[in-house]
DNA sequence: TTGAAAGCGCTAACAG
DNA sequence: CTGTTAGCGCTTTCAA
């Protein structure tokens, strides 16, 4: 079997405590002993049993990252960054997929007892505000991406309203007047915020709000974008621009537009959201709101560290906004 | 703090052993006691401490999935499936990213001691055969995707040579004669196999092997594909088709071709590998070799289960081939 | 059928 | 500065 700390101590001729002290970087160890332990460590190739350590310390060293689905580029990229950021801070990141179902998200909040993980970073898609009130995960929770106004939870995200307003403002600036939106959703917090930004931008430009130009998307996959766009194109007076609430929807929209024989951006300009690499290489390349994913990952992990390390004194949820930019590409170039 | 088994036992008025028996579904418990324990379980909302259980049992309940990078669509999709397949069999899947560096892959093989995980599923990109011989992870290893001939390790993959031959054969069938390849790599096993399939298909069609039409790609990202394609287009006699060793390379190639003002498939046909959703929605949509990712994930997890459960008697590595298809789309439609 | 008790590998009092 | 020892929560002999 594997070598234990006791073996190391025995080999070094010291007590297990001294061996433990060396392993844990405790300062006050007689140099002679330290040397001998280090030799024994090297000779045996000792690796601490994390499970045992955590059992004793009362923590697990794991944080959960709860996302809808890793196969979605945005979440794949985000997960990649969270794993890396977590690793830098000594955490193991356990990924839970909910497939964007409320049920699975509730289950995660319930089942991820304090035994398995020390904290969770969650990007909820379908949870309602009351779920948070009802369910107690028993560990600190950091929410990324979504915002349900009345939930008292730490939250890291970009300013979705401003971002949407910026995106639509850009479409106005390049001369578009019939600007559609794809991605409205009855329960999704981000959807509501982006929709609000869309409406604000139209209002600021003095453009009319046309309900028929706002399309729902129950899931944010390419196919949903393609379907919504097809509906918009079937309108008696189709839009001359469309703001999609994520890049996947936009990629789907591009395809529907192409299938109709229309050109982007000449006939219809398109803007996405998330700035995935896929969008940067699509044809035409996709203008997109670019959240600083690295900042989101780092900030979330940092918040986890503070929440798990600190005292419980008077919980005041933090609301942290991370930066974003608008990456302008071919899909929204001005017509001249 | 959290409720322990001892609390449950106390509440039920039985010994901890009896409580444990009930929790673990042991059959011979007096009905009366079982009922009381179950009530106590429900009343307290008891959740077993997995870490403690595993410490005692000598296993961790975790398997590692080692991939280059989750942000790469293929691996994001694969990870998603492995997590799901693992969950079905009672495993927690821990994801390790190596960023396709040999160093990180070696580190994983070394550091993932038997304490942390019970087994690992690894998709190596940069490991050499001698790394496997040198390093002993101390846990069962299942390799997916890559094949280094002389390594005695369980292996799940499609028949890469056949798949490549099929893809290139298809290009021949639609009348292409100057068929290029993008993705050759000095150390990558899959690259060698796909290249072999490419050569075989040319030979079978009686076409000449032109070294200038085979381009290396040190990484398999979109940008590498774009660069390699640009070089091919700069040739005095550019190719009329290109077989890319993954979809990302193909997407990059599509962009370079478009930037040159050439058309796909009229001027140049393109075939990718992996059948990512991105390729299905690119413009033109991408013909691609479609490995059955679900089968790969399921088979790998199944192999893990057998290896961790069984005896050590006479290890004979398994070589399992999973099915694939060729998804023909716009990028390789015949010219008429 | 169940209880008592040992111990998985580790850390943290507490003495010394 | 270092050794002894008591558990973390759980499973598992071993008796009863």
XYZ file of C-alpha atoms (C1' of nucleotides) in Angstrom:
704
model
C 0.000 0.000 0.000
C 0.867 3.636 -0.094
C 3.407 5.107 2.270
C 1.991 6.960 5.256
C 3.324 9.705 7.407
C 4.059 7.163 10.089
C 6.369 5.325 7.702
C 8.190 8.528 6.950
C 8.599 9.324 10.629
C 9.890 5.882 11.380
C 12.391 6.024 8.551
C 13.591 9.442 9.645
C 13.760 8.356 13.252
C 11.476 11.096 14.510
C 7.933 11.255 15.781
C 4.998 11.512 13.481
C 4.414 15.022 14.755
C 7.786 16.219 13.534
C 7.207 14.608 10.185
C 3.831 16.295 9.997
C 5.406 19.612 10.901
C 7.878 19.347 8.062
C 5.227 18.347 5.570
C 3.070 21.273 6.585
C 5.864 23.786 6.470
C 5.902 24.445 10.195
C 8.825 26.682 10.921
C 10.273 25.532 14.193
C 11.840 22.205 13.398
C 15.449 21.412 14.278
C 17.387 21.647 10.994
C 18.878 18.218 11.516
C 15.447 16.684 11.895
C 14.063 18.618 8.994
C 16.822 17.285 6.776
C 16.219 13.714 7.828
C 12.485 13.989 7.296
C 12.978 15.552 3.916
C 15.270 12.718 2.945
C 12.732 10.182 4.084
C 10.047 12.055 2.176
C 12.085 11.917 -0.985
C 13.147 8.319 -0.474
C 9.622 7.067 0.038
C 7.881 9.354 -2.405
C 5.370 10.207 0.282
C 2.112 11.837 -0.746
C -0.300 12.985 1.906
C -3.686 11.335 2.042
C -5.874 14.293 1.321
C -9.000 12.586 2.508
C -7.576 11.888 5.922
C -6.191 15.381 6.225
C -9.505 16.896 5.333
C -11.404 14.623 7.661
C -9.245 15.853 10.465
C -9.308 19.479 9.430
C -13.033 19.463 8.951
C -12.841 20.643 5.387
C -12.727 18.853 2.095
C -10.581 21.020 -0.123
C -13.221 20.819 -2.827
C -15.429 23.461 -4.287
C -18.224 22.688 -6.659
C -18.726 24.542 -9.883
C -22.343 24.201 -10.921
C -22.996 24.916 -14.577
C -25.685 23.943 -17.058
C -23.450 21.999 -19.416
C -19.764 21.793 -20.212
C -20.461 21.244 -23.868
C -21.650 24.834 -24.156
C -18.587 26.805 -25.201
C -19.068 29.633 -22.725
C -19.274 27.254 -19.785
C -16.467 25.090 -21.071
C -14.236 28.123 -21.227
C -15.414 29.399 -17.871
C -14.938 26.022 -16.196
C -11.448 25.847 -17.575
C -10.639 29.171 -15.934
C -12.318 28.336 -12.635
C -10.398 25.074 -12.388
C -7.166 26.921 -12.983
C -8.001 29.742 -10.576
C -9.098 27.222 -7.972
C -5.947 25.181 -8.350
C -3.886 28.301 -7.750
C -5.616 28.734 -4.410
C -5.348 25.108 -3.417
C -8.871 24.019 -4.294
C -10.017 21.026 -6.217
C -12.908 21.936 -8.424
C -15.726 19.466 -8.807
C -18.018 20.115 -11.722
C -21.740 19.513 -11.520
C -23.914 19.725 -14.586
C -27.555 20.594 -14.291
C -28.529 20.605 -17.951
C -30.262 23.867 -17.107
C -33.069 22.146 -15.266
C -34.485 23.640 -12.118
C -34.798 20.223 -10.595
C -31.117 19.428 -10.986
C -30.133 22.814 -9.652
C -32.313 22.323 -6.614
C -30.834 18.873 -6.132
C -27.346 20.304 -6.152
C -28.251 22.853 -3.529
C -29.726 20.112 -1.387
C -27.383 17.223 -1.862
C -24.022 18.904 -1.965
C -23.781 18.558 1.745
C -20.994 20.165 3.688
C -19.187 16.839 3.645
C -18.339 16.844 0.027
C -17.471 20.434 -0.631
C -16.480 23.530 1.264
C -18.291 25.939 -1.008
C -20.027 26.155 -4.347
C -19.818 28.484 -7.294
C -23.092 28.302 -9.124
C -24.297 29.654 -12.407
C -28.019 29.092 -12.119
C -30.204 28.974 -15.163
C -33.541 27.877 -13.917
C -33.622 28.446 -10.165
C -36.274 30.698 -8.776
C -35.677 33.103 -5.953
C -37.699 30.977 -3.559
C -35.432 28.007 -4.173
C -32.599 29.873 -2.544
C -34.743 30.817 0.405
C -36.054 27.281 0.841
C -32.903 25.287 0.352
C -29.868 25.562 2.551
C -26.774 24.095 0.978
C -24.916 24.371 4.267
C -21.867 25.846 2.586
C -21.054 29.290 1.240
C -22.490 29.936 -2.165
C -21.162 32.281 -4.803
C -23.409 33.034 -7.715
C -22.014 33.954 -11.101
C -23.786 35.223 -14.129
C -27.346 35.366 -13.013
C -29.009 37.893 -10.829
C -32.273 37.382 -9.020
C -32.775 40.657 -7.325
C -33.946 39.676 -3.897
C -31.516 36.886 -3.128
C -28.979 37.508 -0.413
C -26.042 35.719 -1.948
C -22.589 36.728 -3.078
C -22.704 37.570 -6.720
C -20.095 38.098 -9.426
C -21.143 39.287 -12.849
C -20.862 41.994 -15.420
C -23.403 44.789 -15.572
C -25.788 42.989 -17.881
C -28.095 45.938 -18.418
C -25.254 48.207 -19.382
C -23.707 45.555 -21.576
C -26.948 45.005 -23.457
C -27.470 48.740 -23.784
C -23.974 49.066 -25.194
C -24.538 46.316 -27.709
C -27.855 47.693 -28.927
C -26.494 51.230 -28.809
C -23.817 50.092 -31.205
C -26.447 48.770 -33.607
C -28.230 52.104 -33.428
C -24.958 53.879 -34.066
C -24.379 51.983 -37.299
C -27.756 53.112 -38.482
C -30.106 50.246 -37.679
C -33.725 51.058 -36.845
C -35.591 47.752 -36.643
C -33.543 45.969 -34.034
C -34.719 42.580 -32.819
C -33.754 40.651 -29.711
C -33.411 36.882 -29.322
C -33.218 35.217 -25.932
C -36.050 36.528 -23.774
C -36.901 34.019 -21.069
C -39.647 33.898 -18.440
C -37.442 32.984 -15.470
C -33.860 33.608 -16.385
C -32.412 36.560 -14.523
C -29.789 37.462 -17.084
C -32.382 37.380 -19.804
C -34.484 39.938 -17.983
C -31.489 42.220 -17.497
C -30.364 42.013 -21.093
C -33.862 42.628 -22.254
C -34.052 45.684 -20.017
C -30.836 46.991 -21.533
C -32.260 46.405 -24.994
C -35.388 48.389 -24.181
C -33.382 51.186 -22.609
C -31.184 51.517 -25.664
C -34.168 51.701 -27.976
C -35.801 54.287 -25.752
C -32.635 56.359 -25.600
C -32.493 56.343 -29.405
C -36.144 57.298 -29.675
C -36.967 54.059 -31.460
C -40.336 52.352 -30.998
C -40.620 49.157 -28.946
C -41.978 46.459 -31.221
C -43.031 43.365 -29.274
C -42.966 41.219 -32.402
C -39.219 41.805 -32.641
C -38.531 40.255 -29.236
C -38.232 36.474 -29.382
C -38.036 34.024 -26.553
C -35.451 31.268 -26.404
C -36.093 28.576 -23.848
C -32.608 27.229 -24.240
C -29.604 29.129 -25.487
C -28.383 26.688 -28.093
C -27.585 27.265 -31.741
C -30.786 25.648 -32.819
C -32.905 27.951 -30.692
C -31.228 30.921 -32.319
C -31.834 29.513 -35.773
C -35.506 28.948 -35.032
C -36.081 32.367 -33.521
C -34.351 34.040 -36.445
C -36.438 32.096 -38.913
C -39.542 33.477 -37.229
C -38.202 37.010 -37.404
C -37.461 36.604 -41.092
C -41.008 35.456 -41.683
C -42.321 38.750 -40.364
C -43.953 41.084 -42.920
C -41.272 43.595 -42.066
C -38.142 41.738 -40.886
C -35.515 43.397 -38.671
C -32.372 45.064 -39.975
C -30.403 44.014 -36.929
C -30.612 41.458 -34.146
C -29.156 41.353 -30.678
C -28.748 37.776 -29.422
C -28.392 37.072 -25.731
C -25.502 34.714 -26.331
C -23.126 33.722 -29.098
C -24.714 30.361 -29.654
C -28.054 31.960 -30.451
C -26.217 34.358 -32.740
C -24.468 31.545 -34.582
C -27.821 29.902 -35.127
C -29.261 33.200 -36.315
C -26.410 33.624 -38.807
C -27.276 30.292 -40.308
C -30.974 31.095 -40.728
C -30.110 34.400 -42.334
C -27.722 32.714 -44.750
C -30.294 30.092 -45.625
C -32.683 32.863 -46.614
C -30.050 34.212 -48.935
C -29.636 37.409 -46.953
C -26.297 38.986 -46.114
C -24.734 39.921 -42.784
C -24.169 42.733 -42.057
C -25.527 44.341 -45.216
C -29.119 43.185 -44.787
C -29.067 42.303 -41.122
C -26.431 43.122 -38.528
C -25.899 40.627 -35.709
C -24.466 41.027 -32.222
C -23.875 38.201 -29.772
C -22.911 37.893 -26.147
C -20.072 35.996 -24.397
C -17.345 36.494 -26.975
C -16.677 32.808 -27.510
C -13.850 31.854 -29.822
C -16.392 30.218 -32.060
C -17.959 33.591 -32.745
C -14.618 35.130 -33.584
C -14.139 32.513 -36.310
C -17.685 32.289 -37.615
C -18.506 33.697 -41.001
C -18.983 36.572 -40.800
C -17.108 36.955 -37.555
C -19.397 37.905 -34.740
C -19.547 41.178 -32.872
C -20.025 40.218 -29.250
C -20.158 41.485 -25.709
C -16.979 40.205 -24.100
C -17.187 39.600 -20.368
C -13.805 39.228 -18.736
C -14.152 35.516 -17.993
C -10.825 35.319 -16.250
C -11.872 38.098 -13.902
C -15.134 36.317 -13.175
C -13.341 33.065 -12.386
C -10.687 34.692 -10.227
C -13.148 36.863 -8.363
C -15.474 33.972 -7.643
C -12.687 31.783 -6.318
C -11.385 34.655 -4.249
C -14.800 35.185 -2.728
C -14.940 31.498 -1.891
C -11.629 31.769 -0.115
C -12.813 34.682 1.983
C -16.136 33.071 2.830
C -14.666 29.767 3.857
C -11.782 31.282 5.746
C -13.558 33.966 7.680
C -15.869 34.189 10.620
C -19.607 34.061 10.267
C -20.018 37.532 11.670
C -22.929 39.340 10.077
C -23.195 38.066 6.532
C -23.409 40.888 4.055
C -23.669 39.601 0.494
C -21.188 41.070 -1.926
C -22.163 42.280 -5.355
C -19.075 42.410 -7.533
C -19.125 43.680 -11.081
C -16.441 42.537 -13.445
C -15.486 44.409 -16.593
C -16.651 43.765 -20.130
C -15.979 45.163 -23.590
C -17.767 45.087 -26.916
C -15.751 43.304 -29.572
C -16.795 44.696 -32.906
C -16.331 42.344 -35.829
C -17.682 41.756 -39.327
C -21.258 40.992 -38.346
C -21.950 44.609 -37.433
C -19.696 46.615 -39.700
C -21.314 49.875 -40.899
C -22.871 49.840 -44.357
C -21.216 53.131 -45.487
C -22.252 21.124 12.638
C -23.487 18.395 10.411
C -25.290 15.386 11.813
C -23.210 12.238 12.127
C -24.097 8.605 12.193
C -23.551 8.627 15.931
C -26.282 11.247 16.290
C -28.641 9.131 14.260
C -27.889 6.054 16.348
C -28.414 7.936 19.576
C -31.716 9.350 18.386
C -32.891 5.906 17.277
C -31.707 4.334 20.481
C -29.463 1.799 18.757
C -25.765 1.339 18.360
C -23.836 3.067 15.639
C -23.288 -0.305 14.050
C -26.995 -0.861 13.544
C -27.407 2.599 12.130
C -24.529 1.936 9.749
C -26.121 -1.334 8.720
C -29.334 0.395 7.803
C -27.578 3.137 5.879
C -25.613 0.571 3.914
C -28.590 -1.588 3.151
C -27.451 -4.538 5.246
C -30.218 -7.095 5.259
C -30.327 -8.556 8.712
C -31.616 -5.773 10.890
C -34.572 -6.247 13.180
C -37.540 -4.544 11.453
C -38.306 -2.532 14.542
C -34.770 -1.168 14.667
C -34.719 -0.497 10.979
C -37.861 1.548 11.277
C -36.485 3.627 14.120
C -33.217 4.263 12.337
C -35.015 5.260 9.183
C -37.119 7.688 11.148
C -34.039 9.169 12.751
C -32.417 9.405 9.336
C -35.362 11.311 7.973
C -35.712 13.500 11.039
C -32.094 14.574 11.040
C -31.554 14.749 7.307
C -28.423 12.694 7.727
C -25.909 12.645 4.878
C -22.916 10.346 5.129
C -19.504 11.899 5.242
C -18.035 10.528 2.056
C -14.511 11.394 3.020
C -14.655 9.424 6.227
C -16.283 6.508 4.541
C -13.657 6.438 1.859
C -10.847 6.781 4.335
C -12.121 3.707 6.047
C -12.839 1.814 2.891
C -9.530 2.675 1.333
C -11.013 4.235 -1.752
C -11.931 7.760 -2.688
C -14.892 7.481 -5.028
C -13.170 9.852 -7.434
C -11.828 9.276 -10.881
C -9.770 11.832 -12.716
C -10.452 12.851 -16.268
C -7.280 14.260 -17.747
C -7.782 16.410 -20.818
C -5.840 19.164 -22.515
C -8.390 21.912 -22.052
C -12.097 22.153 -21.386
C -12.402 25.204 -23.579
C -11.788 23.030 -26.629
C -15.250 22.003 -27.803
C -14.430 18.347 -28.312
C -13.104 17.981 -24.786
C -15.863 20.054 -23.294
C -18.419 17.762 -24.899
C -16.480 14.656 -23.926
C -16.038 15.795 -20.332
C -19.724 16.456 -20.115
C -20.432 12.875 -21.133
C -17.795 11.345 -18.878
C -19.140 13.231 -15.883
C -22.609 11.955 -16.618
C -21.467 8.388 -17.274
C -19.361 8.475 -14.113
C -22.213 9.773 -12.016
C -24.384 6.915 -13.230
C -21.843 4.470 -11.852
C -21.375 6.293 -8.584
C -18.139 8.106 -9.393
C -17.229 11.701 -8.880
C -15.237 12.956 -11.799
C -12.373 15.297 -11.139
C -11.113 17.174 -14.153
C -7.450 17.895 -14.688
C -6.305 20.179 -17.465
C -2.851 19.805 -18.912
C -2.966 22.487 -21.577
C -1.483 19.815 -23.829
C 1.939 20.070 -22.226
C 3.989 16.987 -21.631
C 5.138 18.355 -18.320
C 1.611 18.735 -16.962
C 0.658 15.296 -18.211
C 3.675 13.780 -16.517
C 2.817 15.689 -13.359
C -0.667 14.267 -13.367
C 0.631 10.735 -13.717
C 2.988 11.363 -10.834
C 0.972 13.436 -8.452
C -2.448 11.875 -8.729
C -1.520 9.506 -5.976
C -3.795 6.685 -5.019
C -5.103 8.862 -2.198
C -6.971 11.284 -4.308
C -8.448 9.117 -6.993
C -9.232 5.493 -7.616
C -8.479 5.605 -11.315
C -7.820 7.990 -14.156
C -9.149 8.399 -17.653
C -6.546 10.212 -19.664
C -6.509 11.719 -23.108
C -2.821 12.370 -23.593
C -1.603 14.857 -26.131
C 2.075 15.154 -25.494
C 3.145 12.133 -23.487
C 5.808 9.906 -24.910
C 5.755 6.163 -24.575
C 8.630 6.220 -22.127
C 6.663 8.460 -19.785
C 4.198 5.665 -19.217
C 6.964 3.195 -18.573
C 8.754 5.530 -16.196
C 5.861 6.887 -14.221
C 3.563 4.780 -12.118
C 0.375 6.533 -11.190
C -0.457 3.809 -8.707
C -4.032 3.583 -9.954
C -5.628 2.006 -13.007
C -5.324 4.121 -16.095
C -7.630 4.152 -19.082
C -6.420 5.940 -22.147
C -8.820 7.510 -24.596
C -8.129 8.965 -27.985
C -4.429 8.482 -28.346
C -2.565 5.381 -29.183
C 1.115 4.840 -28.579
C 1.664 1.417 -29.916
C 3.876 -0.159 -27.318
C 2.135 0.985 -24.172
C 0.433 -1.666 -22.104
C -2.584 0.325 -20.999
C -6.307 -0.003 -21.470
C -7.343 1.977 -24.462
C -10.651 3.180 -25.860
C -10.775 4.887 -29.231
C -12.113 4.782 -32.727
C -10.063 3.261 -35.526
C -8.245 6.446 -36.441
C -6.569 5.035 -39.521
C -9.814 3.769 -40.933
C -11.600 6.998 -40.055
C -8.997 9.096 -41.820
C -9.035 6.770 -44.808
C -12.811 7.084 -44.948
C -12.655 10.865 -44.835
C -10.025 11.148 -47.521
C -11.702 8.432 -49.551
C -14.812 10.586 -49.550
C -12.823 13.523 -50.932
C -11.491 11.272 -53.656
C -15.000 10.085 -54.397
C -16.230 13.610 -55.008
C -13.487 14.080 -57.538
C -10.686 15.796 -55.674
C -7.113 15.092 -56.720
C -4.869 17.495 -54.808
C -5.859 16.651 -51.279
C -3.982 18.336 -48.448
C -3.783 17.380 -44.773
C -3.534 19.705 -41.793
C -2.561 18.460 -38.349
C 0.600 16.375 -38.668
C 2.475 16.348 -35.395
C 5.858 14.916 -34.387
C 4.733 13.209 -31.186
C 0.992 12.963 -31.190
C -0.221 9.417 -31.638
C -3.567 10.257 -33.180
C -1.860 12.545 -35.657
C 0.349 9.712 -36.853
C -2.622 7.412 -37.283
C -4.719 9.943 -39.158
C -1.787 10.759 -41.349
C -1.329 7.077 -42.084
C -4.987 6.832 -43.079
C -4.540 9.846 -45.338
C -1.578 8.265 -47.089
C -3.374 4.960 -47.439
C -6.385 6.601 -49.029
C -4.220 8.462 -51.544
C -2.360 5.279 -52.369
C -5.588 3.347 -52.790
C -6.793 5.995 -55.234
C -3.529 5.969 -57.130
C -2.866 9.603 -56.253
C 0.691 10.886 -55.708
C 1.921 11.724 -52.207
C 2.911 15.391 -52.203
C 4.828 16.309 -49.046
C 4.128 20.003 -49.549
C 0.426 19.305 -49.066
C 0.926 17.918 -45.542
C 1.068 20.635 -42.908
C 1.985 20.343 -39.276
C -0.092 21.851 -36.513
C 1.584 22.005 -33.156
C -1.692 22.792 -31.460
C -5.127 21.958 -32.754
C -6.746 25.361 -32.384
C -8.604 27.421 -34.946
C -5.679 29.714 -35.418
C -3.337 26.855 -36.264
C -5.751 25.706 -38.923
C -5.994 29.204 -40.364
C -2.222 29.534 -40.543
C -1.667 26.152 -42.106
C -4.357 26.817 -44.693
C -2.835 30.180 -45.540
C 0.422 28.399 -46.301
C -1.329 25.887 -48.496
C -3.044 28.679 -50.413
C 0.298 30.341 -51.008
C 1.534 27.265 -52.853
C 2.033 27.624 -56.606
C -0.526 24.919 -57.027
C -2.964 25.006 -54.081
C -5.001 21.969 -53.046
C -8.570 21.325 -54.183
C -9.446 19.671 -50.872
C -8.135 19.527 -47.350
C -8.512 16.983 -44.596
C -8.112 18.572 -41.146
C -7.300 16.423 -38.137
C -9.947 18.140 -36.050
C -12.889 20.487 -36.491
C -11.117 23.445 -34.938
C -8.375 23.275 -37.530
C -11.059 22.980 -40.190
C -12.914 26.041 -38.938
C -9.668 27.986 -39.069
C -9.052 26.691 -42.572
C -12.519 27.777 -43.678
C -11.720 31.293 -42.567
C -8.433 31.477 -44.468
C -10.099 30.175 -47.584
C -12.866 32.765 -47.299
C -10.349 35.538 -46.761
C -8.707 34.584 -50.015
C -12.047 34.940 -51.733
C -12.248 31.251 -52.556
C -15.361 29.147 -52.168
C -16.004 25.965 -50.206
C -16.686 23.393 -51.546
C -16.495 24.675 -55.154
C -12.804 25.615 -55.066
C -11.711 23.660 -52.050
C -13.558 20.933 -50.162
C -12.961 20.641 -46.423
C -13.379 17.732 -44.027
C -12.886 17.916 -40.276
C -12.736 15.459 -37.430
C -14.714 15.218 -34.142
C -18.102 16.342 -35.399
C -18.456 19.215 -32.965
C -21.682 21.187 -32.996
C -19.705 24.210 -34.031
C -18.811 22.515 -37.280
C -22.419 21.620 -37.968
C -23.314 25.320 -37.772
C -20.311 26.826 -39.486
C -20.687 28.311 -42.919
C -20.499 26.204 -44.931
C -21.397 23.432 -42.534
C -18.530 21.045 -42.039
C -18.259 17.465 -43.152
C -16.653 15.662 -40.261
C -15.664 12.312 -38.870
C -18.065 11.677 -36.021
C -16.734 9.487 -33.223
C -19.437 8.177 -30.932
C -18.455 10.297 -27.934
C -21.086 8.807 -25.699
C -19.762 5.326 -26.422
C -16.227 6.471 -25.631
C -17.319 7.980 -22.320
C -19.419 5.005 -21.298
C -16.815 2.454 -22.316
C -14.038 4.269 -20.479
C -16.039 4.532 -17.276
C -17.035 0.916 -17.573
C -13.428 -0.112 -17.924
C -12.600 1.900 -14.832
C -15.255 0.073 -12.909
C -13.887 -3.303 -13.939
C -10.299 -2.354 -13.193
C -10.999 -0.944 -9.785
C -13.347 -3.691 -8.777
C -11.409 -6.689 -9.910
C -8.421 -8.640 -8.760
C -4.918 -7.872 -9.922
C -4.586 -11.216 -11.606
C -2.509 -11.009 -14.778
C -3.125 -7.591 -16.289
C -4.003 -7.823 -19.948
C -4.612 -4.407 -21.452
C -7.834 -4.032 -23.361
C -8.047 -2.364 -26.714
C -11.610 -1.294 -27.373
C -12.731 0.318 -30.585
C -15.813 2.470 -30.557
C -17.836 3.257 -33.673
C -17.673 6.341 -35.855
C -19.471 7.710 -38.883
C -18.713 10.326 -41.506
C -21.180 13.207 -41.399
C -21.304 14.689 -44.855
C -22.310 18.337 -45.005
C -21.940 21.365 -47.232
C -18.173 21.673 -47.085
C -17.693 18.577 -49.216
C -20.728 18.472 -51.446
C -19.939 17.214 -54.960
C -19.446 19.831 -57.689
C -21.892 18.037 -60.056
C -28.829 -9.720 15.174
C -26.258 -6.123 17.603
C -22.743 -3.726 20.623
C -17.998 -2.554 21.719
C -13.956 -1.206 20.050
C -10.249 -0.746 16.784
C -8.370 1.998 13.386
C -8.170 4.210 8.160
C -4.055 8.631 7.932
C -3.821 12.747 9.536
C -3.613 17.142 12.615
C -3.663 19.638 16.888
C -3.789 20.122 21.787
C -0.905 19.509 25.441
C 2.904 18.274 27.854
C 7.524 17.968 28.254
C 11.465 22.277 19.589
C 9.239 17.417 19.722
C 6.691 13.251 21.509
C 2.216 11.427 23.061
C -2.333 11.107 22.395
C -7.021 11.959 21.169
C -10.050 12.039 17.865
C -12.328 13.616 12.612
C -16.833 9.948 10.903
C -17.054 5.873 9.267
C -16.830 0.605 8.557
C -15.721 -3.729 10.280
C -13.931 -7.565 12.832
C -15.024 -9.929 17.001
C -17.809 -11.268 20.669
C -21.898 -11.588 22.882
